[in-house]
Amino acid sequence: SQQGEEDPQALSIQEGENATMNCSYKTSINNLQWYRQNSGRGLVHLILIRSNEREKHSGRLRVTLDTSKKSSSLLITASRAADTASYFCATDARDGNKLVFGAGTILRVKS
Amino acid sequence: GAVVSQHPSRVICKSGTSVKIECRSLDFQATTMFWYRQFPKQSLMLMATSNEGSKATYEQGVEKDKFLINHASLTLSTLTVTSAHPEDSSFYICSASWTGKKTQYFGPGTRLLVL
């Protein structure tokens, strides 16, 4: 079942602007991951943040995790047209390796 | 590294026929493979988890007799959609991982259209 809710559902920004996407979940987790999906393609892993971490950076990506609020955010700085894609958060249950994906945010970066 | 392929990328079939989709890990041994279904503009829904050499574990609501999964080797899993119907038309994505790894590596997906 879906446990992740993401907002916004869709985001349209100009190239160079920052894009922030949020994800909320319901159960306790070990890790939270963010994936990207280009239209009609498979998913690409972006970043993993552990439940005992609060913030993580990778290039132009910044992820935060607030376990007390059961929420995470993905910030893409200085966006490019090539960042246009759908972005999904995914959480894993404490007792397994299955991932539960959020509803996703469709990001469109206009050049 | 960690490349996963899927074949075919697109398939169109007539209602009532069966379709087999292959998922291969090209440069690693996948102890676990996952099969997802994604409808347009929706998220991924896990259908089943497949461990090499054992029976797949299906998610609630997924018919195991309709979606046959075989994970006979550490680099290959297959999903067979039996007696496909138009409502089975969807985007099917596999992913693969190995013991202890939390990240999943995804194939490019297979778009199935049942006429």
Coordinates of N, CA and C in Angstrom, one line a residue:
Chain A
S1 N 0.8 -1.2 0.0 CA 0.0 0.0 0.0 C 0.9 1.2 0.0
Q2 N 0.4 2.3 -0.6 CA 1.1 3.5 -0.6 C 1.1 4.1 0.8
Q3 N 2.3 4.5 1.3 CA 2.3 5.2 2.5 C 2.9 6.6 2.4
G4 N 3.6 6.8 1.3 CA 4.2 8.1 1.1 C 3.2 9.1 0.3
E5 N 3.1 10.3 0.9 CA 2.4 11.3 0.2 C 3.4 12.4 -0.2
E6 N 3.3 12.9 -1.4 CA 4.2 13.9 -1.8 C 3.5 15.1 -2.2
D7 N 4.1 16.3 -2.0 CA 3.5 17.5 -2.5 C 4.7 18.4 -2.9
P8 N 4.5 19.2 -3.9 CA 3.3 19.3 -4.7 C 3.2 18.1 -5.6
Q9 N 2.0 17.9 -6.2 CA 1.9 16.8 -7.2 C 2.6 17.2 -8.5
A10 N 2.6 18.5 -8.7 CA 3.3 19.0 -9.9 C 3.9 20.4 -9.6
L11 N 5.1 20.6 -10.2 CA 5.8 21.8 -10.0 C 6.4 22.3 -11.3
S12 N 6.2 23.5 -11.6 CA 6.8 24.1 -12.8 C 7.6 25.3 -12.5
I13 N 8.9 25.3 -12.8 CA 9.8 26.4 -12.5 C 10.6 26.8 -13.6
Q14 N 11.3 27.9 -13.5 CA 12.2 28.4 -14.6 C 13.6 27.9 -14.3
E15 N 14.3 27.6 -15.3 CA 15.7 27.2 -15.2 C 16.5 28.1 -14.3
G16 N 17.3 27.6 -13.4 CA 18.0 28.4 -12.5 C 17.4 28.5 -11.1
E17 N 16.1 28.3 -11.0 CA 15.4 28.4 -9.7 C 15.6 27.1 -9.0
N18 N 15.3 27.2 -7.7 CA 15.4 26.0 -6.8 C 14.0 25.3 -6.8
A19 N 14.0 24.0 -6.7 CA 12.8 23.2 -6.6 C 12.8 22.4 -5.3
T20 N 11.7 22.5 -4.6 CA 11.6 21.8 -3.3 C 10.4 20.9 -3.4
M21 N 10.6 19.6 -3.1 CA 9.5 18.6 -3.0 C 9.5 18.0 -1.7
N22 N 8.3 17.7 -1.2 CA 8.1 17.2 0.1 C 7.5 15.8 0.1
C23 N 7.8 15.0 1.1 CA 7.3 13.7 1.2 C 6.9 13.4 2.7
S24 N 5.7 12.8 2.9 CA 5.4 12.4 4.3 C 5.1 10.9 4.3
Y25 N 5.3 10.2 5.4 CA 5.1 8.8 5.5 C 4.5 8.5 6.8
K26 N 4.1 7.2 7.0 CA 3.2 6.9 8.1 C 3.9 6.0 9.2
T27 N 4.8 5.1 8.8 CA 5.3 4.2 9.7 C 6.8 4.4 10.0
S28 N 7.3 3.8 11.0 CA 8.8 3.9 11.3 C 9.6 3.3 10.1
I29 N 10.7 4.0 9.9 CA 11.6 3.6 8.8 C 13.0 3.4 9.2
N30 N 13.7 2.6 8.4 CA 15.2 2.5 8.5 C 15.8 3.6 7.6
N31 N 15.4 3.8 6.4 CA 15.9 4.7 5.5 C 14.8 5.3 4.7
L32 N 15.1 6.5 4.1 CA 14.2 7.1 3.1 C 15.1 7.4 1.9
Q33 N 14.6 7.0 0.7 CA 15.3 7.3 -0.5 C 14.5 8.1 -1.5
W34 N 15.2 8.8 -2.3 CA 14.6 9.6 -3.4 C 15.1 9.0 -4.7
Y35 N 14.1 8.8 -5.6 CA 14.4 8.3 -7.0 C 13.8 9.3 -8.0
R36 N 14.4 9.3 -9.2 CA 13.9 10.1 -10.3 C 13.5 9.2 -11.4
Q37 N 12.5 9.6 -12.1 CA 12.0 8.8 -13.3 C 11.7 9.8 -14.4
N38 N 12.5 9.6 -15.5 CA 12.2 10.3 -16.7 C 11.0 9.6 -17.4
S39 N 10.2 10.4 -18.2 CA 9.0 9.9 -18.7 C 9.2 8.6 -19.5
G40 N 8.4 7.6 -19.1 CA 8.4 6.3 -19.8 C 9.7 5.5 -19.5
R41 N 10.4 5.8 -18.5 CA 11.6 5.1 -18.2 C 11.6 4.5 -16.8
G42 N 12.7 3.8 -16.5 CA 12.8 3.2 -15.1 C 13.3 4.3 -14.2
L43 N 13.4 3.9 -12.9 CA 13.8 4.9 -11.9 C 15.3 4.9 -11.7
V44 N 15.8 6.0 -11.3 CA 17.2 6.2 -11.0 C 17.4 6.6 -9.5
H45 N 18.2 5.9 -8.8 CA 18.4 6.3 -7.4 C 19.2 7.6 -7.3
L46 N 18.7 8.5 -6.4 CA 19.3 9.7 -6.2 C 20.1 9.8 -4.9
I47 N 19.4 9.5 -3.9 CA 20.1 9.7 -2.6 C 19.3 8.9 -1.5
L48 N 20.0 8.4 -0.5 CA 19.5 7.6 0.6 C 19.8 8.4 1.9
I49 N 18.9 8.6 2.7 CA 19.1 9.2 4.0 C 18.7 8.2 5.1
R50 N 19.5 8.0 6.1 CA 19.2 7.0 7.2 C 18.3 7.7 8.2
S51 N 17.6 6.9 9.0 CA 16.7 7.4 9.9 C 17.4 8.3 11.0
N52 N 18.7 8.0 11.2 CA 19.4 8.8 12.3 C 20.1 10.0 11.7
E53 N 19.9 10.3 10.4 CA 20.5 11.5 9.8 C 19.4 12.5 9.6
R54 N 19.8 13.8 9.6 CA 18.8 14.9 9.4 C 19.0 15.6 8.1
E55 N 20.2 15.5 7.5 CA 20.4 16.2 6.3 C 21.5 15.5 5.5
K56 N 21.3 15.5 4.2 CA 22.4 14.9 3.3 C 22.5 15.7 2.0
H57 N 23.7 15.8 1.5 CA 23.9 16.6 0.3 C 24.5 15.6 -0.8
S58 N 24.2 15.9 -2.0 CA 24.8 15.2 -3.1 C 24.7 16.1 -4.3
G59 N 25.8 16.8 -4.6 CA 25.8 17.7 -5.8 C 24.8 18.8 -5.5
R60 N 23.9 19.0 -6.5 CA 22.9 20.0 -6.3 C 21.7 19.5 -5.5
L61 N 21.7 18.4 -5.0 CA 20.6 17.8 -4.2 C 20.9 18.0 -2.7
R62 N 19.8 18.4 -2.0 CA 19.8 18.4 -0.6 C 18.6 17.8 0.0
V63 N 18.8 16.8 0.8 CA 17.6 16.0 1.4 C 17.6 16.3 2.9
T64 N 16.5 16.5 3.4 CA 16.3 16.6 4.9 C 15.3 15.5 5.3
L65 N 15.5 15.1 6.6 CA 14.6 14.1 7.1 C 14.2 14.5 8.5
D66 N 12.9 14.5 8.8 CA 12.4 14.8 10.2 C 11.6 13.6 10.6
T67 N 12.2 12.8 11.4 CA 11.5 11.6 11.8 C 10.3 11.9 12.8
S68 N 10.4 13.0 13.5 CA 9.4 13.3 14.4 C 8.1 13.7 13.7
K69 N 8.3 14.3 12.5 CA 7.1 14.7 11.7 C 6.9 13.7 10.6
K70 N 7.7 12.7 10.5 CA 7.6 11.7 9.4 C 7.6 12.4 8.1
S71 N 8.5 13.2 7.8 CA 8.6 13.9 6.6 C 10.0 14.1 6.1
S72 N 10.1 14.3 4.8 CA 11.4 14.5 4.1 C 11.2 15.5 3.0
S73 N 12.3 16.2 2.7 CA 12.2 17.2 1.6 C 13.4 17.0 0.7
L74 N 13.2 17.2 -0.6 CA 14.3 17.1 -1.6 C 14.3 18.5 -2.2
L75 N 15.5 19.1 -2.1 CA 15.8 20.4 -2.8 C 16.7 20.2 -3.9
I76 N 16.4 20.7 -5.1 CA 17.3 20.7 -6.2 C 17.6 22.2 -6.4
T77 N 18.9 22.5 -6.3 CA 19.3 23.9 -6.5 C 19.7 24.2 -8.0
A78 N 19.6 25.4 -8.4 CA 20.0 25.8 -9.7 C 19.5 24.9 -10.8
S79 N 18.2 24.7 -10.8 CA 17.6 23.7 -11.7 C 17.9 23.9 -13.2
R80 N 17.9 22.8 -13.9 CA 18.2 22.8 -15.3 C 17.1 22.1 -16.0
A81 N 16.9 22.4 -17.3 CA 15.9 21.7 -18.1 C 15.9 20.2 -18.0
A82 N 17.2 19.7 -17.9 CA 17.4 18.2 -17.8 C 16.9 17.6 -16.5
D83 N 16.5 18.5 -15.5 CA 16.0 18.0 -14.3 C 14.5 17.6 -14.4
T84 N 13.9 18.0 -15.5 CA 12.5 17.7 -15.7 C 12.3 16.2 -15.7
A85 N 11.4 15.8 -14.7 CA 11.2 14.4 -14.5 C 10.2 14.2 -13.3
S86 N 9.9 13.0 -13.0 CA 9.1 12.7 -11.8 C 10.0 12.3 -10.7
Y87 N 9.7 12.7 -9.5 CA 10.6 12.4 -8.4 C 9.7 11.7 -7.3
F88 N 10.2 10.6 -6.8 CA 9.5 9.8 -5.9 C 10.4 9.6 -4.6
C89 N 9.7 9.7 -3.5 CA 10.4 9.2 -2.2 C 10.0 7.7 -2.0
A90 N 10.8 7.0 -1.3 CA 10.5 5.6 -1.0 C 11.0 5.3 0.3
T91 N 10.2 4.6 1.1 CA 10.6 4.2 2.5 C 10.7 2.7 2.6
D92 N 11.5 2.2 3.4 CA 11.6 0.8 3.6 C 11.0 0.5 5.0
A93 N 10.3 -0.7 5.1 CA 9.8 -1.1 6.4 C 11.0 -1.6 7.2
R94 N 10.9 -1.5 8.5 CA 12.0 -1.9 9.4 C 12.3 -3.4 9.3
D95 N 11.4 -4.2 8.9 CA 11.6 -5.7 8.9 C 11.8 -6.3 7.5
G96 N 12.1 -5.4 6.6 CA 12.3 -6.0 5.2 C 13.0 -5.1 4.3
N97 N 13.2 -5.6 3.0 CA 13.8 -4.7 2.1 C 12.9 -4.2 1.0
K98 N 11.6 -4.3 1.2 CA 10.6 -3.8 0.3 C 10.6 -2.2 0.4
L99 N 10.3 -1.6 -0.7 CA 10.2 -0.1 -0.7 C 8.7 0.2 -1.0
V100 N 8.3 1.3 -0.3 CA 7.0 1.8 -0.5 C 7.1 3.2 -1.1
F101 N 6.6 3.4 -2.3 CA 6.8 4.7 -3.0 C 5.7 5.7 -2.7
G102 N 6.1 6.9 -2.7 CA 5.2 8.0 -2.6 C 4.5 8.2 -3.9
A103 N 3.6 9.1 -3.9 CA 2.8 9.4 -5.2 C 3.6 10.1 -6.2
G104 N 4.7 10.8 -5.8 CA 5.5 11.4 -6.8 C 5.2 12.9 -7.0
T105 N 6.2 13.6 -7.4 CA 6.1 15.0 -7.8 C 6.6 15.1 -9.3
I106 N 5.8 15.7 -10.1 CA 6.2 15.9 -11.5 C 6.8 17.3 -11.6
L107 N 8.1 17.3 -11.9 CA 8.8 18.6 -12.0 C 9.1 18.9 -13.4
R108 N 8.7 20.2 -13.8 CA 9.0 20.7 -15.1 C 9.8 21.9 -15.0
V109 N 11.0 21.9 -15.6 CA 11.9 23.0 -15.6 C 11.9 23.6 -16.9
K110 N 11.5 24.9 -17.0 CA 11.4 25.6 -18.3 C 12.6 26.3 -18.6
S111 N 13.1 26.2 -19.8 CA 14.3 26.9 -20.2 C 14.0 28.3 -20.9
Chain B
G1 N 28.2 0.8 -12.7 CA 27.8 -0.5 -12.3 C 26.3 -0.6 -11.9
A2 N 25.9 -1.8 -11.6 CA 24.5 -2.1 -11.1 C 23.5 -1.7 -12.2
V3 N 23.7 -2.4 -13.4 CA 22.8 -2.1 -14.5 C 21.8 -3.3 -14.6
V4 N 20.5 -2.9 -14.8 CA 19.4 -3.8 -15.0 C 18.8 -3.6 -16.3
S5 N 18.5 -4.7 -17.1 CA 17.9 -4.6 -18.4 C 16.5 -5.3 -18.3
Q6 N 15.7 -4.8 -19.2 CA 14.4 -5.5 -19.3 C 14.1 -5.7 -20.8
H7 N 13.4 -6.8 -21.1 CA 13.1 -7.1 -22.5 C 11.7 -7.8 -22.5
P8 N 10.8 -7.4 -23.4 CA 11.0 -6.4 -24.4 C 10.7 -5.0 -23.7
S9 N 11.0 -3.9 -24.5 CA 10.7 -2.6 -23.9 C 9.2 -2.2 -24.2
R10 N 8.7 -2.8 -25.3 CA 7.3 -2.6 -25.6 C 6.7 -3.8 -26.1
V11 N 5.4 -4.1 -25.8 CA 4.8 -5.3 -26.4 C 3.3 -5.0 -26.5
I12 N 2.8 -5.4 -27.7 CA 1.4 -5.3 -27.9 C 0.9 -6.7 -28.2
C13 N -0.2 -7.1 -27.5 CA -0.7 -8.5 -27.7 C -2.2 -8.5 -27.7
K14 N -2.8 -9.6 -28.1 CA -4.2 -9.7 -28.2 C -4.7 -10.2 -26.8
S15 N -5.9 -9.9 -26.5 CA -6.5 -10.3 -25.3 C -6.6 -11.9 -25.2
G16 N -6.2 -12.4 -24.1 CA -6.2 -13.9 -24.0 C -4.8 -14.5 -24.1
T17 N -3.9 -13.8 -24.7 CA -2.6 -14.4 -24.9 C -1.7 -14.1 -23.6
S18 N -0.6 -14.8 -23.6 CA 0.4 -14.6 -22.4 C 1.6 -13.9 -22.9
V19 N 2.1 -13.1 -22.0 CA 3.3 -12.3 -22.4 C 4.4 -12.5 -21.3
K20 N 5.6 -12.7 -21.7 CA 6.7 -12.9 -20.8 C 7.6 -11.7 -20.9
I21 N 8.0 -11.2 -19.7 CA 8.9 -10.1 -19.6 C 10.1 -10.5 -18.8
E22 N 11.3 -10.2 -19.4 CA 12.6 -10.6 -18.7 C 13.2 -9.5 -18.0
C23 N 13.8 -9.8 -16.9 CA 14.6 -8.7 -16.1 C 15.9 -9.3 -15.8
R24 N 17.0 -8.7 -16.3 CA 18.3 -9.2 -16.1 C 19.2 -8.2 -15.4
S25 N 20.0 -8.7 -14.4 CA 21.0 -7.9 -13.8 C 22.3 -8.2 -14.6
L26 N 22.9 -7.1 -15.2 CA 24.0 -7.3 -16.1 C 25.4 -7.4 -15.5
D27 N 25.6 -6.7 -14.4 CA 26.9 -6.7 -13.8 C 27.0 -7.0 -12.3
F28 N 25.9 -7.6 -11.8 CA 25.9 -8.0 -10.4 C 24.9 -9.2 -10.2
Q29 N 25.1 -9.9 -9.1 CA 24.2 -11.0 -8.8 C 23.1 -10.5 -7.9
A30 N 21.9 -10.6 -8.5 CA 20.7 -10.1 -7.8 C 20.1 -11.2 -6.9
T31 N 20.2 -11.1 -5.6 CA 19.6 -12.1 -4.8 C 18.1 -11.9 -4.7
T32 N 17.7 -10.6 -4.9 CA 16.3 -10.3 -4.8 C 15.9 -9.4 -6.0
M33 N 14.8 -9.7 -6.6 CA 14.2 -8.9 -7.7 C 12.8 -8.5 -7.3
F34 N 12.4 -7.4 -7.7 CA 11.1 -6.9 -7.4 C 10.4 -6.5 -8.8
W35 N 9.1 -6.8 -8.8 CA 8.3 -6.4 -9.9 C 7.2 -5.4 -9.5
Y36 N 7.2 -4.3 -10.3 CA 6.2 -3.2 -10.0 C 5.3 -3.0 -11.2
R37 N 4.2 -2.4 -11.0 CA 3.3 -2.0 -12.1 C 3.0 -0.5 -11.9
Q38 N 3.0 0.2 -12.9 CA 2.8 1.7 -12.9 C 1.8 2.1 -13.9
F39 N 0.6 2.6 -13.4 CA -0.3 3.2 -14.4 C 0.0 4.6 -14.7
P40 N -0.5 5.1 -15.8 CA -0.2 6.5 -16.2 C -0.3 7.5 -15.1
K41 N 0.7 8.3 -14.9 CA 0.7 9.4 -13.9 C 0.5 8.9 -12.5
Q42 N 0.8 7.7 -12.2 CA 0.7 7.2 -10.9 C 2.0 6.7 -10.4
S43 N 2.1 6.3 -9.2 CA 3.3 5.8 -8.6 C 3.5 4.3 -8.9
L44 N 4.6 3.8 -8.4 CA 4.9 2.4 -8.6 C 4.1 1.6 -7.5
M45 N 3.5 0.5 -7.9 CA 2.9 -0.4 -7.0 C 3.6 -1.7 -7.0
L46 N 4.1 -2.2 -5.9 CA 4.9 -3.4 -5.8 C 3.9 -4.6 -6.1
M47 N 4.3 -5.5 -7.0 CA 3.5 -6.6 -7.2 C 4.0 -7.8 -6.5
A48 N 5.3 -8.0 -6.5 CA 5.8 -9.2 -5.9 C 7.3 -9.0 -5.7
T49 N 7.8 -9.8 -4.7 CA 9.3 -9.9 -4.4 C 9.7 -11.3 -4.7
S50 N 10.8 -11.3 -5.4 CA 11.3 -12.6 -5.9 C 12.7 -12.9 -5.4
N51 N 12.9 -13.9 -4.7 CA 14.3 -14.3 -4.2 C 14.8 -15.5 -5.0
E52 N 16.0 -15.5 -5.4 CA 16.6 -16.5 -6.3 C 16.4 -17.9 -5.7
G53 N 15.8 -18.8 -6.5 CA 15.6 -20.1 -6.0 C 14.4 -20.4 -5.2
S54 N 13.6 -19.4 -4.9 CA 12.5 -19.7 -4.0 C 11.2 -19.0 -4.7
K55 N 10.1 -19.4 -4.1 CA 8.8 -18.8 -4.7 C 8.7 -17.3 -4.4
A56 N 8.1 -16.6 -5.3 CA 7.9 -15.2 -5.1 C 6.9 -14.9 -4.1
T57 N 7.0 -13.8 -3.4 CA 6.0 -13.3 -2.4 C 5.2 -12.2 -3.1
Y58 N 3.9 -12.5 -3.2 CA 3.0 -11.5 -3.8 C 2.4 -10.6 -2.8
E59 N 2.2 -9.4 -3.3 CA 1.5 -8.4 -2.5 C 0.0 -8.7 -2.5
Q60 N -0.7 -8.2 -1.5 CA -2.1 -8.4 -1.4 C -2.8 -7.9 -2.6
G61 N -3.7 -8.7 -3.1 CA -4.5 -8.3 -4.3 C -3.9 -8.6 -5.6
V62 N -2.7 -9.1 -5.6 CA -2.0 -9.5 -6.9 C -2.2 -11.0 -7.1
E63 N -2.8 -11.4 -8.2 CA -3.1 -12.8 -8.4 C -1.8 -13.6 -8.9
K64 N -1.4 -14.5 -8.0 CA -0.1 -15.2 -8.4 C -0.3 -16.1 -9.6
D65 N -1.5 -16.6 -9.8 CA -1.7 -17.5 -11.0 C -1.8 -16.7 -12.3
K66 N -2.0 -15.4 -12.2 CA -2.1 -14.6 -13.4 C -0.7 -14.0 -13.7
F67 N 0.0 -13.6 -12.7 CA 1.3 -13.0 -12.8 C 2.4 -14.0 -12.3
L68 N 2.9 -14.8 -13.2 CA 3.8 -15.9 -12.8 C 5.2 -15.3 -12.8
I69 N 5.9 -15.5 -11.7 CA 7.3 -15.0 -11.6 C 8.2 -16.2 -11.3
N70 N 9.3 -16.1 -12.1 CA 10.3 -17.1 -12.0 C 11.7 -16.4 -11.8
H71 N 12.4 -16.8 -10.8 CA 13.7 -16.2 -10.5 C 14.7 -17.4 -10.4
A72 N 15.0 -17.9 -11.6 CA 15.8 -19.2 -11.6 C 17.3 -19.0 -11.4
S73 N 17.8 -17.8 -11.7 CA 19.2 -17.6 -11.5 C 19.4 -16.2 -10.8
L74 N 20.7 -16.0 -10.5 CA 21.0 -14.7 -9.8 C 21.1 -13.5 -10.7
T75 N 20.8 -13.8 -12.0 CA 20.8 -12.6 -13.0 C 19.5 -12.5 -13.8
L76 N 18.6 -13.4 -13.6 CA 17.4 -13.4 -14.4 C 16.1 -13.7 -13.6
S77 N 15.1 -12.8 -13.8 CA 13.8 -13.1 -13.3 C 12.8 -12.8 -14.4
T78 N 11.8 -13.6 -14.5 CA 10.8 -13.4 -15.6 C 9.4 -13.2 -14.9
L79 N 8.6 -12.3 -15.6 CA 7.2 -12.1 -15.2 C 6.4 -12.5 -16.4
T80 N 5.5 -13.5 -16.2 CA 4.6 -13.9 -17.3 C 3.2 -13.4 -16.9
V81 N 2.6 -12.6 -17.8 CA 1.2 -12.2 -17.6 C 0.4 -13.2 -18.4
T82 N -0.3 -14.0 -17.7 CA -1.1 -15.1 -18.4 C -2.5 -14.6 -18.7
S83 N -3.0 -15.0 -19.9 CA -4.3 -14.6 -20.3 C -4.6 -13.1 -20.1
A84 N -3.7 -12.4 -20.8 CA -3.8 -10.9 -20.6 C -5.1 -10.3 -21.1
H85 N -5.5 -9.3 -20.4 CA -6.8 -8.6 -20.7 C -6.4 -7.1 -20.8
P86 N -7.3 -6.3 -21.5 CA -6.9 -4.9 -21.6 C -6.6 -4.2 -20.3
E87 N -7.3 -4.6 -19.2 CA -7.0 -3.9 -18.0 C -5.6 -4.2 -17.4
D88 N -4.9 -5.2 -18.0 CA -3.5 -5.5 -17.6 C -2.5 -4.6 -18.3
S89 N -3.0 -3.8 -19.3 CA -2.2 -2.8 -20.0 C -1.6 -1.9 -18.9
S90 N -0.3 -1.8 -18.9 CA 0.4 -1.0 -17.9 C 1.9 -0.9 -18.2
F91 N 2.6 -0.2 -17.4 CA 4.1 -0.1 -17.5 C 4.6 -1.0 -16.4
Y92 N 5.3 -2.1 -16.7 CA 5.9 -3.0 -15.8 C 7.4 -2.8 -15.6
I93 N 7.8 -2.6 -14.3 CA 9.2 -2.2 -14.1 C 9.7 -3.3 -13.1
C94 N 10.9 -3.7 -13.3 CA 11.6 -4.6 -12.4 C 12.7 -3.8 -11.7
S95 N 13.1 -4.3 -10.6 CA 14.3 -3.8 -9.9 C 15.0 -5.0 -9.3
A96 N 16.3 -4.7 -9.0 CA 17.1 -5.8 -8.5 C 18.0 -5.2 -7.4
S97 N 18.3 -6.1 -6.4 CA 19.2 -5.7 -5.4 C 19.9 -7.0 -4.8
W98 N 20.7 -6.8 -3.8 CA 21.4 -7.9 -3.2 C 21.3 -7.8 -1.7
T99 N 21.6 -8.9 -1.1 CA 21.5 -9.0 0.4 C 22.2 -7.9 1.1
G100 N 21.4 -7.2 2.0 CA 22.0 -6.1 2.7 C 22.0 -4.8 2.1
K101 N 21.7 -4.7 0.8 CA 21.7 -3.5 0.1 C 20.3 -2.9 0.1
K102 N 20.2 -1.6 0.5 CA 18.9 -1.0 0.6 C 18.4 -0.3 -0.7
T103 N 19.4 0.0 -1.5 CA 19.0 0.6 -2.8 C 18.6 -0.4 -3.8
Q104 N 17.6 -0.1 -4.6 CA 17.2 -1.0 -5.7 C 17.6 -0.4 -7.0
Y105 N 18.0 -1.2 -7.9 CA 18.4 -0.8 -9.3 C 17.4 -1.2 -10.3
F106 N 16.9 -0.2 -11.0 CA 15.7 -0.4 -11.8 C 16.0 -0.7 -13.3
G107 N 15.2 -1.5 -13.9 CA 15.2 -1.7 -15.3 C 14.5 -0.5 -16.0
P108 N 14.6 -0.5 -17.3 CA 14.0 0.6 -18.0 C 12.5 0.5 -18.2
G109 N 11.9 -0.6 -17.8 CA 10.5 -0.8 -17.9 C 10.0 -1.4 -19.2
T110 N 8.8 -2.1 -19.1 CA 8.2 -2.7 -20.3 C 6.8 -2.2 -20.4
R111 N 6.5 -1.6 -21.5 CA 5.1 -1.1 -21.7 C 4.3 -2.1 -22.4
L112 N 3.2 -2.6 -21.7 CA 2.4 -3.7 -22.2 C 1.0 -3.1 -22.6
L113 N 0.6 -3.3 -23.9 CA -0.7 -2.9 -24.4 C -1.4 -4.2 -24.8
V114 N -2.6 -4.4 -24.2 CA -3.4 -5.6 -24.5 C -4.6 -5.1 -25.3
L115 N -4.8 -5.6 -26.5 CA -5.9 -5.1 -27.3 C -7.1 -6.0 -27.2

